[in-house]
Short mmCIF file of C-alpha atoms and ligand atoms in Angstrom, two decimals:
data_model
loop_
_atom_site.label_atom_id
_atom_site.label_comp_id
_atom_site.label_asym_id
_atom_site.label_seq_id
_atom_site.Cartn_x
_atom_site.Cartn_y
_atom_site.Cartn_z
CA UNK A 1 -20.95 -6.08 64.01
CA UNK A 2 -20.53 -3.70 66.88
CA UNK A 3 -16.84 -3.43 67.82
CA UNK A 4 -16.58 -4.42 71.82
CA UNK A 5 -13.63 -2.10 72.16
CA UNK A 6 -13.50 1.01 74.29
CA UNK A 7 -11.97 4.13 73.90
CA UNK A 8 -12.03 6.03 77.28
CA UNK A 9 -8.95 8.08 76.65
CA UNK A 10 -10.97 9.63 73.60
CA UNK A 11 -13.81 11.21 76.17
CA UNK A 12 -11.05 12.24 79.04
CA UNK A 13 -12.74 15.64 79.25
CA UNK A 14 -14.67 16.38 82.39
CA UNK A 15 -17.60 17.63 79.99
CA UNK A 16 -18.21 13.70 79.35
CA UNK A 17 -18.71 12.89 82.31
CA UNK A 18 -21.36 15.68 83.06
CA UNK A 19 -22.90 14.29 79.35
CA UNK A 20 -22.82 10.85 80.96
CA UNK A 21 -24.44 11.76 83.99
CA UNK A 22 -27.09 13.89 82.57
CA UNK A 23 -28.08 11.44 80.13
CA UNK A 24 -28.49 8.69 83.13
CA UNK A 25 -30.65 11.08 84.85
CA UNK A 26 -33.11 11.45 82.30
CA UNK A 27 -32.85 7.76 81.32
CA UNK A 28 -31.46 8.35 77.90
CA UNK A 29 -28.86 6.79 75.55
CA UNK A 30 -26.40 9.02 74.69
CA UNK A 31 -23.40 8.73 72.15
CA UNK A 32 -20.55 11.00 70.71
CA UNK A 33 -20.49 10.90 67.16
CA UNK A 34 -19.25 12.57 63.79
CA UNK A 35 -16.01 14.71 63.49
CA UNK A 36 -14.99 14.69 67.12
CA UNK A 37 -14.72 10.75 67.22
CA UNK A 38 -13.08 10.72 63.53
CA UNK A 39 -10.93 13.27 64.27
CA UNK A 40 -9.94 11.59 68.22
CA UNK A 41 -8.84 8.15 65.98
CA UNK A 42 -6.96 10.18 63.54
CA UNK A 43 -4.57 11.76 65.87
CA UNK A 44 -5.67 15.43 64.39
CA UNK A 45 -6.15 18.39 66.23
CA UNK A 46 -9.03 17.69 68.17
CA UNK A 47 -11.80 19.96 66.94
CA UNK A 48 -14.02 22.41 69.27
CA UNK A 49 -17.19 21.23 68.21
CA UNK A 50 -18.55 17.75 69.75
CA UNK A 51 -21.73 16.36 68.38
CA UNK A 52 -23.75 14.41 70.65
CA UNK A 53 -26.89 12.30 69.41
CA UNK A 54 -29.59 11.12 72.51
CA UNK A 55 -31.86 8.48 71.63
CA UNK A 56 -34.82 10.59 72.63
CA UNK A 57 -34.70 14.40 72.63
CA UNK A 58 -31.55 15.96 71.85
CA UNK A 59 -32.85 19.12 72.74
CA UNK A 60 -34.11 17.87 76.24
CA UNK A 61 -30.43 16.47 77.01
CA UNK A 62 -28.75 19.68 76.05
CA UNK A 63 -31.05 21.19 78.66
CA UNK A 64 -30.04 19.08 81.26
CA UNK A 65 -26.41 19.04 80.59
CA UNK A 66 -26.74 23.09 80.89
CA UNK A 67 -28.18 22.55 83.99
CA UNK A 68 -25.01 20.76 85.49
CA UNK A 69 -22.24 22.86 83.84
CA UNK A 70 -20.52 25.54 86.04
CA UNK A 71 -22.78 28.72 85.22
CA UNK A 72 -25.55 27.20 83.93
CA UNK A 73 -24.87 28.30 80.29
CA UNK A 74 -27.39 29.09 77.73
CA UNK A 75 -28.99 26.82 75.34
CA UNK A 76 -29.80 27.57 72.03
CA UNK A 77 -32.13 25.75 70.35
CA UNK A 78 -32.92 25.10 66.35
CA UNK A 79 -36.10 24.30 66.22
CA UNK A 80 -36.52 23.55 62.59
CA UNK A 81 -33.45 21.12 62.64
CA UNK A 82 -34.49 19.47 66.31
CA UNK A 83 -30.81 20.72 67.33
CA UNK A 84 -29.43 22.38 70.16
CA UNK A 85 -26.38 23.91 71.38
CA UNK A 86 -24.47 24.62 74.47
CA UNK A 87 -21.36 26.75 74.80
CA UNK A 88 -18.95 25.30 77.18
CA UNK A 89 -15.43 27.10 77.47
CA UNK A 90 -14.40 27.06 74.02
CA UNK A 91 -16.29 23.70 73.42
CA UNK A 92 -19.11 23.81 71.33
CA UNK A 93 -21.63 20.88 72.08
CA UNK A 94 -24.23 20.38 69.35
CA UNK A 95 -27.38 18.07 70.49
CA UNK A 96 -29.27 15.84 68.57
CA UNK A 97 -31.90 13.69 68.78
CA UNK A 98 -31.13 10.01 66.90
CA UNK A 99 -33.37 9.82 63.48
CA UNK A 100 -34.28 8.01 60.51
CA UNK A 101 -34.84 9.98 57.78
CA UNK A 102 -36.55 9.31 54.48
CA UNK A 103 -36.24 11.14 51.46
CA UNK A 104 -38.56 10.56 48.23
CA UNK A 105 -36.63 11.62 44.89
CA UNK A 106 -38.52 14.87 43.89
CA UNK A 107 -38.29 16.63 47.95
CA UNK A 108 -35.14 17.83 48.91
CA UNK A 109 -36.92 17.59 52.89
CA UNK A 110 -37.06 14.51 54.45
CA UNK A 111 -39.63 12.57 56.28
CA UNK A 112 -37.67 12.67 59.75
CA UNK A 113 -38.72 9.97 62.58
CA UNK A 114 -37.51 9.53 65.71
CA UNK A 115 -35.09 6.47 65.45
CA UNK A 116 -32.49 4.51 67.18
CA UNK A 117 -28.70 4.76 67.04
CA UNK A 118 -28.02 2.57 63.97
CA UNK A 119 -30.99 4.82 61.73
CA UNK A 120 -28.90 7.42 62.90
CA UNK A 121 -25.79 6.31 61.55
CA UNK A 122 -27.46 5.27 58.65
CA UNK A 123 -28.37 8.89 57.79
CA UNK A 124 -24.59 9.99 58.12
CA UNK A 125 -22.61 10.73 55.33
CA UNK A 126 -19.51 8.62 55.59
CA UNK A 127 -18.69 5.66 57.38
CA UNK A 128 -15.65 7.18 59.16
CA UNK A 129 -18.22 9.96 60.17
CA UNK A 130 -20.76 7.69 61.38
CA UNK A 131 -18.34 6.45 64.85
CA UNK A 132 -20.16 6.57 67.73
CA UNK A 133 -18.33 6.68 71.42
CA UNK A 134 -21.00 5.43 73.88
CA UNK A 135 -21.88 7.87 77.09
CA UNK A 136 -23.44 5.05 79.06
CA UNK A 137 -21.58 4.91 82.13
CA UNK A 138 -21.55 0.85 82.13
CA UNK A 139 -19.83 1.11 78.89
CA UNK A 140 -18.39 4.31 78.72
CA UNK A 141 -16.30 5.14 75.57
CA UNK A 142 -17.30 1.79 73.67
CA UNK A 143 -17.18 2.21 70.01
CA UNK A 144 -20.24 1.39 67.92
CA UNK A 145 -18.87 1.12 64.55
CA UNK A 146 -21.55 -0.73 62.24
CA UNK A 147 -20.09 0.08 58.63
CA UNK A 148 -16.10 -0.72 59.54
CA UNK A 149 -15.32 3.42 59.75
CA UNK A 150 -12.31 2.61 61.59
CA UNK A 151 -10.91 0.45 59.20
CA UNK A 152 -11.92 2.86 56.27
CA UNK A 153 -9.65 5.36 58.84
CA UNK A 154 -6.96 3.44 58.84
CA UNK A 155 -6.72 2.85 55.22
CA UNK A 156 -7.66 6.32 54.18
CA UNK A 157 -11.04 5.76 52.48
CA UNK A 158 -14.08 7.55 51.94
CA UNK A 159 -16.99 5.54 51.74
CA UNK A 160 -20.90 5.70 52.09
CA UNK A 161 -22.52 3.62 54.99
CA UNK A 162 -25.36 2.80 52.59
CA UNK A 163 -25.35 2.00 48.52
CA UNK A 164 -23.35 5.54 47.20
CA UNK A 165 -26.63 5.83 45.28
CA UNK A 166 -28.60 6.20 47.79
CA UNK A 167 -26.69 8.30 50.07
CA UNK A 168 -25.92 10.98 47.58
CA UNK A 169 -29.30 11.07 46.35
CA UNK A 170 -30.54 11.59 49.89
CA UNK A 171 -28.36 14.76 49.99
CA UNK A 172 -26.37 15.34 47.19
CA UNK A 173 -24.65 17.66 49.18
CA UNK A 174 -22.72 14.65 50.11
CA UNK A 175 -20.98 14.28 46.82
CA UNK A 176 -18.72 17.76 47.26
CA UNK A 177 -18.45 16.84 51.13
CA UNK A 178 -16.87 13.34 50.07
CA UNK A 179 -14.34 15.84 47.94
CA UNK A 180 -13.96 17.68 50.81
CA UNK A 181 -13.01 15.09 53.31
CA UNK A 182 -10.84 13.33 50.77
CA UNK A 183 -9.03 17.02 50.35
CA UNK A 184 -9.08 17.33 53.56
CA UNK A 185 -7.74 14.29 54.98
CA UNK A 186 -5.54 13.18 51.84
CA UNK A 187 -8.30 10.41 51.63
CA UNK A 188 -9.32 8.55 48.27
CA UNK A 189 -13.09 8.16 47.66
CA UNK A 190 -13.62 4.55 47.03
CA UNK A 191 -14.59 3.79 43.26
CA UNK A 192 -18.46 3.30 43.77
CA UNK A 193 -18.98 6.06 45.35
CA UNK A 194 -16.74 8.08 42.82
CA UNK A 195 -18.90 6.54 40.14
CA UNK A 196 -22.01 7.46 41.82
CA UNK A 197 -20.90 10.77 42.05
CA UNK A 198 -20.37 10.66 38.18
CA UNK A 199 -23.86 9.69 37.78
CA UNK A 200 -25.73 11.97 39.96
CA UNK A 201 -23.77 14.69 39.83
CA UNK A 202 -27.08 16.86 38.01
CA UNK A 203 -28.61 16.57 41.57
CA UNK A 204 -26.18 18.95 43.17
CA UNK A 205 -28.54 21.69 41.40
CA UNK A 206 -30.96 20.88 44.32
CA UNK A 207 -28.38 21.84 46.91
CA UNK A 208 -28.51 25.57 48.20
CA UNK A 209 -25.54 27.66 47.33
CA UNK A 210 -24.69 28.54 50.85
CA UNK A 211 -24.11 25.32 51.44
CA UNK A 212 -22.20 24.35 48.85
CA UNK A 213 -20.14 27.68 49.58
CA UNK A 214 -19.20 26.41 52.91
CA UNK A 215 -18.05 22.89 51.61
CA UNK A 216 -15.92 25.34 48.57
CA UNK A 217 -14.32 27.08 51.41
CA UNK A 218 -13.37 23.86 53.58
CA UNK A 219 -11.70 23.04 50.06
CA UNK A 220 -10.22 26.59 49.92
CA UNK A 221 -8.68 26.33 53.27
CA UNK A 222 -6.74 23.27 52.69
CA UNK A 223 -2.95 23.01 52.00
CA UNK A 224 -3.51 22.00 48.35
CA UNK A 225 -6.77 23.26 46.99
CA UNK A 226 -5.85 21.19 43.84
CA UNK A 227 -6.58 18.21 45.17
CA UNK A 228 -10.07 19.37 45.99
CA UNK A 229 -10.90 21.22 42.87
CA UNK A 230 -8.90 18.99 40.72
CA UNK A 231 -11.68 16.13 42.05
CA UNK A 232 -14.39 18.54 41.38
CA UNK A 233 -13.35 18.95 38.28
CA UNK A 234 -12.83 15.14 37.56
CA UNK A 235 -16.34 14.31 38.66
CA UNK A 236 -17.93 17.05 36.74
CA UNK A 237 -19.36 18.72 39.84
CA UNK A 238 -17.34 22.21 39.00
CA UNK A 239 -19.39 22.94 35.76
CA UNK A 240 -22.11 23.31 38.18
CA UNK A 241 -20.72 25.42 40.75
CA UNK A 242 -17.80 27.38 38.87
CA UNK A 243 -18.49 27.05 35.24
CA UNK A 244 -16.29 30.14 34.63
CA UNK A 245 -13.58 28.32 35.85
CA UNK A 246 -14.13 25.15 33.81
CA UNK A 247 -14.09 27.13 30.51
CA UNK A 248 -10.40 27.78 31.23
CA UNK A 249 -9.63 24.44 30.86
CA UNK A 250 -7.85 23.15 27.10
CA UNK A 251 -5.07 23.98 25.14
CA UNK A 252 -5.89 24.91 21.76
CA UNK A 253 -3.33 25.23 18.68
CA UNK A 254 -3.43 27.30 15.48
CA UNK A 255 -0.87 27.76 13.08
CA UNK A 256 1.59 25.96 15.36
CA UNK A 257 0.53 28.27 18.28
CA UNK A 258 -0.46 27.18 21.43
CA UNK A 259 -1.50 28.92 24.66
CA UNK A 260 -1.50 27.17 28.12
CA UNK A 261 -4.22 25.28 29.78
CA UNK A 262 -5.41 28.56 32.11
CA UNK A 263 -7.48 25.83 34.36
CA UNK A 264 -4.30 23.87 35.47
CA UNK A 265 -2.15 26.78 35.48
CA UNK A 266 -5.39 28.45 38.04
CA UNK A 267 -4.92 25.34 40.40
CA UNK A 268 -1.27 26.08 40.42
CA UNK A 269 -1.67 29.11 41.23
CA UNK A 270 -3.85 28.46 44.09
CA UNK A 271 -1.25 25.97 45.34
CA UNK A 272 0.99 28.40 45.41
CA UNK A 273 -0.70 31.18 47.01
CA UNK A 274 -1.82 28.25 49.59
CA UNK A 275 1.43 27.97 50.45
CA UNK A 276 2.31 32.02 51.12
CA UNK A 277 -0.92 32.86 52.97
CA UNK A 278 -4.38 31.73 54.99
CA UNK A 279 -6.29 34.87 53.84
CA UNK A 280 -9.46 32.97 52.09
CA UNK A 281 -10.21 35.95 49.88
CA UNK A 282 -6.58 36.11 48.40
CA UNK A 283 -7.18 32.56 47.82
CA UNK A 284 -10.49 33.58 45.81
CA UNK A 285 -8.68 36.22 43.96
CA UNK A 286 -5.85 33.51 43.02
CA UNK A 287 -8.49 31.18 42.08
CA UNK A 288 -10.63 33.73 39.80
CA UNK A 289 -7.45 35.77 38.61
CA UNK A 290 -7.81 34.34 34.92
CA UNK A 291 -11.44 34.01 34.65
CA UNK A 292 -11.55 36.62 32.19
CA UNK A 293 -9.41 34.73 29.71
CA UNK A 294 -12.15 32.32 28.06
CA UNK A 295 -14.47 35.28 26.99
CA UNK A 296 -11.06 37.32 25.86
CA UNK A 297 -9.62 34.60 24.02
CA UNK A 298 -8.69 35.94 20.39
CA UNK A 299 -6.57 34.17 17.71
CA UNK A 300 -4.20 36.89 16.06
CA UNK A 301 -2.05 35.49 13.18
CA UNK A 302 0.43 38.20 13.91
CA UNK A 303 1.15 37.79 17.57
CA UNK A 304 -0.65 34.85 18.43
CA UNK A 305 -3.14 34.10 21.33
CA UNK A 306 -4.43 37.14 22.91
CA UNK A 307 -6.23 38.04 26.10
CA UNK A 308 -6.51 41.28 25.65
CA UNK A 309 -8.28 43.22 29.01
CA UNK A 310 -9.19 39.74 30.44
CA UNK A 311 -8.01 41.25 33.82
CA UNK A 312 -11.04 43.85 33.42
CA UNK A 313 -13.68 41.53 32.32
CA UNK A 314 -12.55 39.00 34.62
CA UNK A 315 -13.31 41.51 37.64
CA UNK A 316 -16.64 42.42 36.16
CA UNK A 317 -17.40 38.56 36.49
CA UNK A 318 -16.78 38.42 40.20
CA UNK A 319 -19.95 40.03 41.09
CA UNK A 320 -22.27 37.76 39.35
CA UNK A 321 -20.59 34.65 40.70
CA UNK A 322 -19.89 36.09 43.80
CA UNK A 323 -23.88 36.91 43.79
CA UNK A 324 -24.42 33.47 42.61
CA UNK A 325 -22.36 31.45 45.29
CA UNK A 326 -23.85 33.97 48.12
CA UNK A 327 -20.33 35.02 49.12
CA UNK A 328 -20.41 38.44 50.24
CA UNK A 329 -21.23 41.56 48.17
CA UNK A 330 -19.26 43.74 50.49
CA UNK A 331 -15.47 45.18 50.34
CA UNK A 332 -14.29 41.22 50.60
CA UNK A 333 -15.60 41.23 47.28
CA UNK A 334 -14.53 44.49 45.99
CA UNK A 335 -10.99 43.24 47.49
CA UNK A 336 -11.13 40.24 44.96
CA UNK A 337 -12.44 42.31 41.98
CA UNK A 338 -9.67 44.87 42.72
CA UNK A 339 -6.92 42.05 42.87
CA UNK A 340 -8.33 40.58 39.83
CA UNK A 341 -8.31 43.80 37.98
CA UNK A 342 -4.76 44.65 38.96
CA UNK A 343 -3.30 40.93 38.87
CA UNK A 344 -1.13 42.06 35.83
CA UNK A 345 -0.19 44.81 36.69
CA UNK A 346 3.31 44.35 38.79
CA UNK A 347 4.12 41.89 35.67
CA UNK A 348 4.52 44.78 33.23
CA UNK A 349 6.41 46.63 35.93
CA UNK A 350 8.81 43.83 36.49
CA UNK A 351 9.52 43.08 32.74
CA UNK A 352 10.79 46.53 31.56
CA UNK A 353 12.95 49.03 33.51
CA UNK A 354 11.09 50.09 36.62
CA UNK A 355 10.58 53.86 36.88
CA UNK A 356 10.05 55.26 40.12
CA UNK A 357 6.63 56.77 38.65
CA UNK A 358 5.16 53.40 37.89
CA UNK A 359 5.60 52.25 41.37
CA UNK A 360 3.89 55.05 42.72
CA UNK A 361 1.02 54.70 40.21
CA UNK A 362 0.70 51.05 41.30
CA UNK A 363 0.80 51.86 45.28
CA UNK A 364 -1.39 54.29 44.57
CA UNK A 365 -3.90 52.24 42.43
CA UNK A 366 -3.61 49.26 44.72
CA UNK A 367 -3.42 51.00 48.33
CA UNK A 368 -3.23 48.83 51.26
CA UNK A 369 -3.51 45.97 49.19
CA UNK A 370 -0.06 46.25 47.10
CA UNK A 371 1.51 43.35 49.21
CA UNK A 372 -1.07 41.07 48.87
CA UNK A 373 -1.05 41.85 44.90
CA UNK A 374 2.59 40.88 45.08
CA UNK A 375 1.95 37.99 46.56
CA UNK A 376 -0.66 37.08 43.96
CA UNK A 377 1.83 37.64 41.26
CA UNK A 378 4.42 35.39 42.89
CA UNK A 379 2.01 32.93 43.20
CA UNK A 380 1.25 33.42 39.46
CA UNK A 381 4.51 32.19 38.25
CA UNK A 382 4.55 28.53 37.37
CA UNK A 383 7.21 28.32 34.67
CA UNK A 384 8.76 24.82 35.00
CA UNK A 385 12.26 26.68 33.74
CA UNK A 386 14.00 27.07 36.85
CA UNK A 387 16.09 29.55 35.27
CA UNK A 388 13.02 31.95 34.45
CA UNK A 389 11.31 31.24 37.51
CA UNK A 390 14.25 32.64 39.22
CA UNK A 391 14.56 35.52 37.13
CA UNK A 392 10.95 36.60 37.57
CA UNK A 393 10.66 36.22 41.37
CA UNK A 394 13.81 38.26 41.58
CA UNK A 395 12.20 40.86 39.50
CA UNK A 396 9.10 41.12 41.74
CA UNK A 397 11.45 41.48 44.48
CA UNK A 398 13.22 44.22 43.24
CA UNK A 399 9.40 45.65 42.54
CA UNK A 400 8.88 45.06 46.32
CA UNK A 401 11.88 47.07 47.38
CA UNK A 402 11.37 50.00 45.08
CA UNK A 403 7.46 50.02 46.65
CA UNK A 404 9.45 50.36 50.31
CA UNK A 405 11.45 52.84 48.73
CA UNK A 406 8.63 55.06 47.18
CA UNK A 407 6.52 54.86 50.11
CA UNK A 408 9.12 55.71 52.64
CA UNK A 409 9.66 58.72 50.19
CA UNK A 410 6.16 59.78 48.97
CA UNK A 411 3.84 57.99 50.87
CA UNK A 412 1.54 57.52 47.94
CA UNK A 413 -0.56 54.83 49.77
CA UNK A 414 -3.70 56.06 50.79
CA UNK A 415 -3.07 59.16 49.27
CA UNK A 416 -4.71 62.31 50.92
CA UNK A 417 -4.36 65.37 48.59
CA UNK A 418 -1.38 68.02 50.06
CA UNK A 419 -3.41 70.89 48.71
CA UNK A 420 -7.19 70.81 49.83
CA UNK A 421 -10.39 72.25 47.68
CA UNK A 422 -10.73 74.90 50.11
CA UNK A 423 -6.97 76.39 49.66
CA UNK A 424 -7.82 76.25 45.91
CA UNK A 425 -10.86 78.08 46.00
CA UNK A 426 -9.47 80.85 48.55
CA UNK A 427 -5.83 81.06 46.56
CA UNK A 428 -8.01 81.99 43.23
CA UNK A 429 -11.72 83.64 44.90
CA UNK A 430 -13.35 80.60 43.37
CA UNK A 431 -16.78 79.27 43.85
CA UNK A 432 -16.83 75.46 43.66
CA UNK A 433 -16.77 74.49 39.92
CA UNK A 434 -14.64 72.16 37.63
CA UNK A 435 -11.45 74.14 37.67
CA UNK A 436 -10.96 72.64 41.44
CA UNK A 437 -10.94 69.39 40.30
CA UNK A 438 -8.81 70.23 37.39
CA UNK A 439 -6.25 71.60 39.50
CA UNK A 440 -6.46 68.72 41.90
CA UNK A 441 -5.71 66.51 39.24
CA UNK A 442 -2.64 68.15 37.94
CA UNK A 443 -1.66 68.39 41.35
CA UNK A 444 -1.79 64.65 42.02
CA UNK A 445 -0.36 63.79 38.46
CA UNK A 446 2.48 66.03 39.32
CA UNK A 447 3.38 63.86 42.43
CA UNK A 448 2.51 60.42 40.87
CA UNK A 449 5.15 61.48 38.17
CA UNK A 450 7.86 62.73 40.62
CA UNK A 451 7.63 66.55 39.27
CA UNK A 452 6.77 67.49 42.94
CA UNK A 453 7.48 65.62 45.97
CA UNK A 454 4.22 64.51 48.10
CA UNK A 455 4.32 67.97 50.60
CA UNK A 456 2.19 71.12 51.13
CA UNK A 457 4.63 73.45 49.94
CA UNK A 458 5.69 72.34 46.58
CA UNK A 459 2.13 71.47 46.20
CA UNK A 460 0.88 75.16 46.97
CA UNK A 461 3.53 76.59 44.46
CA UNK A 462 2.46 74.02 42.00
CA UNK A 463 -1.16 75.08 42.50
CA UNK A 464 -0.48 78.99 42.12
CA UNK A 465 1.88 78.33 38.89
CA UNK A 466 -1.11 76.10 37.28
CA UNK A 467 -3.98 78.12 38.35
CA UNK A 468 -2.09 81.22 36.78
CA UNK A 469 -1.25 79.02 33.36
CA UNK A 470 -5.00 78.48 33.45
CA UNK A 471 -6.20 82.09 33.28
CA UNK A 472 -6.89 82.34 37.19
CA UNK A 473 -5.77 85.57 38.95
CA UNK A 474 -4.79 84.83 42.66
CA UNK A 475 -6.11 86.54 45.42
CA UNK A 476 -3.99 89.36 46.66
CA UNK A 477 -5.90 89.83 49.94
CA UNK A 478 -5.21 87.26 51.48
CA UNK A 479 -1.55 85.12 51.68
P1 LIG B 501 -15.77 19.53 60.28
O1 LIG B 501 -16.08 19.93 61.72
O2 LIG B 501 -14.09 19.38 60.13
O3 LIG B 501 -16.47 19.74 59.55
P2 LIG B 501 -17.71 16.87 61.07
O4 LIG B 501 -17.44 15.79 60.55
O5 LIG B 501 -17.34 17.63 61.99
O6 LIG B 501 -15.80 17.82 60.10
P3 LIG B 501 -19.85 19.10 60.60
O7 LIG B 501 -20.22 18.82 59.15
O8 LIG B 501 -19.75 19.44 61.16
O9 LIG B 501 -18.65 18.05 59.80
O10 LIG B 501 -20.86 17.42 60.66
C1 LIG B 501 -20.92 16.84 61.72
C2 LIG B 501 -21.20 15.36 61.83
O11 LIG B 501 -23.04 15.40 61.16
C3 LIG B 501 -20.52 15.03 60.28
O12 LIG B 501 -19.48 13.91 61.21
C4 LIG B 501 -22.04 13.44 59.94
O13 LIG B 501 -21.70 12.43 61.03
C5 LIG B 501 -22.83 14.22 60.04
N1 LIG B 501 -23.25 15.01 58.81
C6 LIG B 501 -22.82 16.44 58.59
N2 LIG B 501 -23.51 16.70 57.51
C7 LIG B 501 -24.17 15.83 56.88
C8 LIG B 501 -24.70 15.46 55.45
N3 LIG B 501 -25.00 16.62 54.64
N4 LIG B 501 -25.52 14.37 55.50
C9 LIG B 501 -25.16 13.23 56.36
N5 LIG B 501 -24.39 13.23 57.59
C10 LIG B 501 -23.75 15.03 57.73
MG1 LIG B 502 -18.30 19.64 63.32
#
């Protein structure tokens, strides 16, 4: 069922002529396949990675192409995968030899054999990703679309080339990829596929966390991440990936008191933050900001539902979750932990009268992340009452203004004590000891409370006074 259609305009870049020539020299058939072709038909921003499949050695073709390209770029070979990569300007050319894969149910690794183009298209995940354009000089740009992928692109459908049960069972990551593409492209997953995912969801256990996390990040990066996360939830996959989130789902009622559904609330918050920022880690913080609410949920007949300390508990949960998903355990994780931990701080501020000292403490604790924290809090407003929404936003605006004001005056961000430990030791002829820490802490407190400005002179006077009050005698030898 090969469609006799040519799409030379998709291959207008001169590199395709080079590819075509090199393949001809080697006597190989070669095709552009996958994301590049799909995105051409979608009129999407053309991506910089181009997948090329050769009927024969992909690595051999990569070497020949690199030889023909100006500057003879390096060929990076991934032996285990039988693939190779060549960079050309801002393009990344990925080469693979056409292959047939056969899977047995109990092994994750397929038996891989050389195959035809059709074999290779069969092992692709979706019809829209199996579209291939010929690089043969005699039929340059001919579309090979054995599964009606173009039709699916037009209709906005995610469909597998083979029986969904086979495609998903062969590589269960494809279940998440289906959702990822549906979310990215605003497509609908065809019903049989969706059902198959529901049936096979348990097999996601055999997929490595790194691969899952890659797809999760692509879902997280979409304009409306709730679409992807909603599908992950609906299919039951989310329970294997982020059970902490699933635990937030549901509304309980006792003595006529209900709490909100913190799962759907969280997804709204993530959508809101996606409007405000591309920062992936801030999006993670939004996704996880309420995870402590499941383990801390209590019902108190006097006050209703409470989630005391959920910020602390939630931030403690981040490490295990990051470790499990092979997310970085470095300062990015610390950033997420900190934002989860502090996620309610500005809310308290905006409810009450905002004192300068409370704002100084917020800036002291949040440091350079204080703006991100404010963005998170604003995204956290999901009330459907427009009056309330307006009031909350206005209150946060006031907090932001206060932050700027206090910052200009007191420079609390990345606080450095205006009086050093050495100066304290010298002032009272002290050896290192607990007194130094105590005086330093007192100075910091006095600054945060607004009793003294964040300046050396007043801080030194305060230090002398404090020392005397502690029964220390000032060193009179030196000024
Ligand atoms: P994007 O670059 O936006 O992620 P893409 O379609 O290029 O989209 P890649 O993950 O780069 O996605 O994969 C390139 C191509 O390789 C896909 O279009 C698809 O044909 C094939 N492919 C990738 N992963 C799988 C998989 N798990 N199973 C089957 N085919 C896959
Ligand atoms: Mg790609």
